Short mmCIF file of C-alpha atoms and ligand atoms in Angstrom, two decimals:
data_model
loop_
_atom_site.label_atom_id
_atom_site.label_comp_id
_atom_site.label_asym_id
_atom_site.label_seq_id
_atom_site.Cartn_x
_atom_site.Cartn_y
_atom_site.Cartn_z
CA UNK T 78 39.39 30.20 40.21
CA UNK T 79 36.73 28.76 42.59
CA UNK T 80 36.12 25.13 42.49
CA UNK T 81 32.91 25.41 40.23
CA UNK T 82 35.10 26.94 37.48
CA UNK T 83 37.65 23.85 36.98
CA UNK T 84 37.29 22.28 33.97
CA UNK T 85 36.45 18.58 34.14
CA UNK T 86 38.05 16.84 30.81
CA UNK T 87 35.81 14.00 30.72
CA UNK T 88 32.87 16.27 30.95
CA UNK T 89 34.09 18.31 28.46
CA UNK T 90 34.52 15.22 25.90
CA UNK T 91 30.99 14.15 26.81
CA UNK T 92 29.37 17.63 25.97
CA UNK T 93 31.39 17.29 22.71
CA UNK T 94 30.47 13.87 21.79
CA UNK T 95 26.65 15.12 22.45
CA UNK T 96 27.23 18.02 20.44
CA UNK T 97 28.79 16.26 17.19
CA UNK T 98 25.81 13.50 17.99
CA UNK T 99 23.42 16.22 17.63
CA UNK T 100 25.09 17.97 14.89
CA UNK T 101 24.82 14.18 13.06
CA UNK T 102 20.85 13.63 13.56
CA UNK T 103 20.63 17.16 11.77
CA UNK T 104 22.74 16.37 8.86
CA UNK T 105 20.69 13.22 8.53
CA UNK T 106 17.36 14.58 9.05
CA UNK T 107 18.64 17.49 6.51
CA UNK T 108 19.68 14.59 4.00
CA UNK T 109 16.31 13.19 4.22
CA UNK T 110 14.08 16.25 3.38
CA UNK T 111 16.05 16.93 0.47
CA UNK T 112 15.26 13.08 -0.38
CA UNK T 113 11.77 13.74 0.54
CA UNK T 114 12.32 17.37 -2.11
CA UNK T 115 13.67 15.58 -4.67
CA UNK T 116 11.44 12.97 -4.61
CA UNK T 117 8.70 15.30 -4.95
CA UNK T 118 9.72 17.20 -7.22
CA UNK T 119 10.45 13.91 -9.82
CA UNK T 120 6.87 13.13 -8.87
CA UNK T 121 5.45 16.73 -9.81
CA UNK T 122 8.00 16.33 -13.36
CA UNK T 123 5.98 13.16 -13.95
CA UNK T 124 2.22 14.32 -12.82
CA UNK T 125 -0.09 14.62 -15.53
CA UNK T 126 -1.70 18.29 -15.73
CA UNK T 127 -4.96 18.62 -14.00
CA UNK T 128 -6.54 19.48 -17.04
CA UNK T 129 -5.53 16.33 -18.89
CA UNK T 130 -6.32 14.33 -16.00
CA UNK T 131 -9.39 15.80 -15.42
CA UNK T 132 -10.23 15.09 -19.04
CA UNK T 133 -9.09 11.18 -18.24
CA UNK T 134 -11.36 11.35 -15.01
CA UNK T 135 -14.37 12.61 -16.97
CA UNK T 136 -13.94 9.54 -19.57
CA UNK T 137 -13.25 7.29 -17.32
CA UNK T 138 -16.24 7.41 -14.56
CA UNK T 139 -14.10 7.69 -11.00
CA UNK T 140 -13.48 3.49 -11.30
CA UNK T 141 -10.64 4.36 -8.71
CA UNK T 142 -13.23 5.90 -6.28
CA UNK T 143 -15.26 2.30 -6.56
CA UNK T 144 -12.86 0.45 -4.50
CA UNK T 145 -10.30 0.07 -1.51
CA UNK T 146 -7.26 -1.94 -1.20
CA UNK T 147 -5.49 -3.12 2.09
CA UNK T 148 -1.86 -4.30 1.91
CA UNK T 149 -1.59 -7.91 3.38
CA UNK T 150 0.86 -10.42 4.69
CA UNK T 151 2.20 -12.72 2.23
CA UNK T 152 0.67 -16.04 3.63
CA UNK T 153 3.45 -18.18 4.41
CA UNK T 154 1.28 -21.38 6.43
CA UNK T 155 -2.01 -22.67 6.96
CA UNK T 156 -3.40 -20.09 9.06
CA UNK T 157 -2.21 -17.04 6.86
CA UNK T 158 -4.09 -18.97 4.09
CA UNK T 159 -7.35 -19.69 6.32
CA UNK T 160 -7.53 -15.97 6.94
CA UNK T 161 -7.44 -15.01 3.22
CA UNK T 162 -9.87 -18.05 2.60
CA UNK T 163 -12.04 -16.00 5.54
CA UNK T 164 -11.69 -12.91 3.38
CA UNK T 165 -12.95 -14.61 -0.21
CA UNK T 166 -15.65 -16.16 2.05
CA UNK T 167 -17.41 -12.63 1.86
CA UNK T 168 -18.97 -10.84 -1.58
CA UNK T 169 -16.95 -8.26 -3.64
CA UNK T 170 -13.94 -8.60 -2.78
CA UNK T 171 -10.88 -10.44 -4.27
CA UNK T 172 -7.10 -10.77 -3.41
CA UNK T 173 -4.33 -10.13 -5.65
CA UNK T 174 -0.52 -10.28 -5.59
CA UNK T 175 1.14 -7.24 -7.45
CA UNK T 176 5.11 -7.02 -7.31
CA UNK T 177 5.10 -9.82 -4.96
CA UNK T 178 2.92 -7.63 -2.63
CA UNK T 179 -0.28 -8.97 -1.04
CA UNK T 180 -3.24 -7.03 -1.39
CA UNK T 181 -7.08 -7.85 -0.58
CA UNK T 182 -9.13 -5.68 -2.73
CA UNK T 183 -12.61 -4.51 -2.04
CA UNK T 184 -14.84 -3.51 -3.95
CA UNK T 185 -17.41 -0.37 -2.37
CA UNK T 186 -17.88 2.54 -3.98
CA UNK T 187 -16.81 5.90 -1.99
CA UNK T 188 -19.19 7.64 -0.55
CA UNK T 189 -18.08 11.15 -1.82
CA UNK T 190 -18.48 9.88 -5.85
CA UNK T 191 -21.38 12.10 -6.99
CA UNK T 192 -23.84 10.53 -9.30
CA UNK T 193 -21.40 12.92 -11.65
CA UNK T 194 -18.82 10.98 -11.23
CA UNK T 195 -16.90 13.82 -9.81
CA UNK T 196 -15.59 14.04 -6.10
CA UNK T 197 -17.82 15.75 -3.67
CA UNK T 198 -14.70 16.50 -1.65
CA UNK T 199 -12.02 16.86 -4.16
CA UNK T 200 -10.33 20.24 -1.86
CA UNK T 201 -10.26 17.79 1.08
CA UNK T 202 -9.66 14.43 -0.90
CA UNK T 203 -7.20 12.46 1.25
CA UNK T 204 -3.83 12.26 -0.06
CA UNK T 205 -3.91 8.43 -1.46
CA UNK T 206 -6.57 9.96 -3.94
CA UNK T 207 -4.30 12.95 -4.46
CA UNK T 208 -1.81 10.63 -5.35
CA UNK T 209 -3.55 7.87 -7.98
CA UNK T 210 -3.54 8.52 -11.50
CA UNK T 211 -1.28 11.28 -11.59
CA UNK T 212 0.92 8.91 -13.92
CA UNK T 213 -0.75 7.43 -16.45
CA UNK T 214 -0.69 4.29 -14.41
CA UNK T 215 -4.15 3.79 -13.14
CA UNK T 216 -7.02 1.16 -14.41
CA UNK T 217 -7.54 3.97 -17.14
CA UNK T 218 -5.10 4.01 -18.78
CA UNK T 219 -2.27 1.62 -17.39
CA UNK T 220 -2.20 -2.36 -18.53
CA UNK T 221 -2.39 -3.81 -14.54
CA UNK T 222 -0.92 -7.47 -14.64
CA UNK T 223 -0.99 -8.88 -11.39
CA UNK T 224 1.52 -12.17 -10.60
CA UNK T 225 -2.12 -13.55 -9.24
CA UNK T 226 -5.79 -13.03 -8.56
CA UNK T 227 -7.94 -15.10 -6.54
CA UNK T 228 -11.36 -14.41 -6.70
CA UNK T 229 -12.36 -17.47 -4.79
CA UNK T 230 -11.53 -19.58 -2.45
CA UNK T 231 -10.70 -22.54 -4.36
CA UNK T 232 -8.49 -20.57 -6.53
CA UNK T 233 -6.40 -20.13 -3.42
CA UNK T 234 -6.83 -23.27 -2.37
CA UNK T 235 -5.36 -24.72 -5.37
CA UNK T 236 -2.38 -22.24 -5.18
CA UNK T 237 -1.98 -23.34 -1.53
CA UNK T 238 -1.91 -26.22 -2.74
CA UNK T 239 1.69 -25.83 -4.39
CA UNK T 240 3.63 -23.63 -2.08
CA UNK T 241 2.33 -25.33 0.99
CA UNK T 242 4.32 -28.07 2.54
CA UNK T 243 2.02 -31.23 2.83
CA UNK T 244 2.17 -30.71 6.55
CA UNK T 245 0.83 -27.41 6.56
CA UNK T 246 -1.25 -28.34 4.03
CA UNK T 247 -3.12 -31.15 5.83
CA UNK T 248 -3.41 -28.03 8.71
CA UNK T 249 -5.56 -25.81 5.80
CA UNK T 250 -9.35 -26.08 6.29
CA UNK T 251 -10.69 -27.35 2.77
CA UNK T 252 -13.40 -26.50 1.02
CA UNK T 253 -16.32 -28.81 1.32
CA UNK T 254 -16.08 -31.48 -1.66
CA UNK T 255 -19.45 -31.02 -3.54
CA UNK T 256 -20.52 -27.66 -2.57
CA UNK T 257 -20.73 -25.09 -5.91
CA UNK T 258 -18.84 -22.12 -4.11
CA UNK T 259 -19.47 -18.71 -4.22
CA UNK T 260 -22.55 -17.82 -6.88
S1 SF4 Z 79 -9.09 5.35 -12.64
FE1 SF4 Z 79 -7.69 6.90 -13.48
S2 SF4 Z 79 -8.88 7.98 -15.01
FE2 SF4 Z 79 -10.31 6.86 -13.70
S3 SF4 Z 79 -10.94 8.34 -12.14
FE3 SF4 Z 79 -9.21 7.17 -11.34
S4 SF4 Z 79 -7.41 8.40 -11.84
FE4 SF4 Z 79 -9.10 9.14 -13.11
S1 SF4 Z 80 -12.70 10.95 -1.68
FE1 SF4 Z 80 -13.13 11.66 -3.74
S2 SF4 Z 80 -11.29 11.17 -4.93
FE2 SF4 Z 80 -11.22 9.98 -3.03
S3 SF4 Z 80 -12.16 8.00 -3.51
FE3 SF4 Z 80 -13.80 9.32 -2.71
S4 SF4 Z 80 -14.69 10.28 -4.51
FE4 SF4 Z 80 -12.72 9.44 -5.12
#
């Protein structure tokens, strides 16, 4: 046997401990698509069929395709809450918290809604607009009752107002006393 051919034990052990390592991240990554199956299929039990949702849709007027939402930070101090106040500074838009999730909501009508009210890309639709409605919980059809909506900015102030401590409180830039807000 020439000297290439001796077996080094603690090589060997390595290679095996890299082997069952790798045979591990399979199993897992195996576990997860069947997850990822399952889930899907649940979701596909659940889905509506097109033609009843495209019956919905037609009532309904595309009111999902007239706004965007962006998942936010829940504020936890004064400059979390000056950036939301930032956000209500501007038109159309309003924040809400749903399931204790933050969410600023916009409202802007998609630029693929045909005067129709149908999608002018529905084939190429991206996937969040695959997804909505498919469950009988959108603004159709589903009661929405958010935790809270702030349309303004002294809304938030005022709920600022109870979750802040006073320090961080006397830190939040207030409304001016006197002005009328937002028309
Ligand atoms: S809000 Fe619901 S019913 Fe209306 S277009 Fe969207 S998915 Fe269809
Ligand atoms: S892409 Fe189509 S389905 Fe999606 S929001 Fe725009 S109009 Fe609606």
């Amino acid at each position: 046997m020439s000297g290439s051919d001796e077996i080094d034990p603690e090589a060997e052990i390595e290679e095996r401990e890299e082997e069952t390592e790798g045979m591990d991240a399979e199993e897992e990554e195996d576990e997860e698509h069947e997850e990822d199956d399952e889930k899907e299929e649940e979701e596909e039990e659940d889905a509506l069929p097109p033609e009843k949702l495209a019956e919905m849709c037609a009532k309904c007027g595309g009111r999902c395709c007239t706004y965007y939402t962006v998942m936010l930070d829940e504020p936890e101090d004064a400059d979390d809450f000056d950036e939301l106040r930032w956000f209500l500074a501007h038109e159309d838009c309003y924040v809400y918290v749903d399931e204790s999730e933050w969410h600023l909501n916009v409202i802007s009508r998609c630029r693929f809604l045909g005067e129709d009210t149908r999608c002018a890309i529905y084939d190429h639709r991206p996937d969040v607009c695959r997804e909505f409605g498919h469950d009988e919980e959108c603004e159709f059809t589903g009661e929405f009752d958010f935790e809270h909506t702030f349309n303004t900015i002294m809304e938030l102030e005022a709920y600022a107002k109870k979750v802040l401590s006073p320090e961080e409180l006397e830190k939040l830039p207030r409304f001016p006393k006197g002005h009328k807000g937002p028309a």
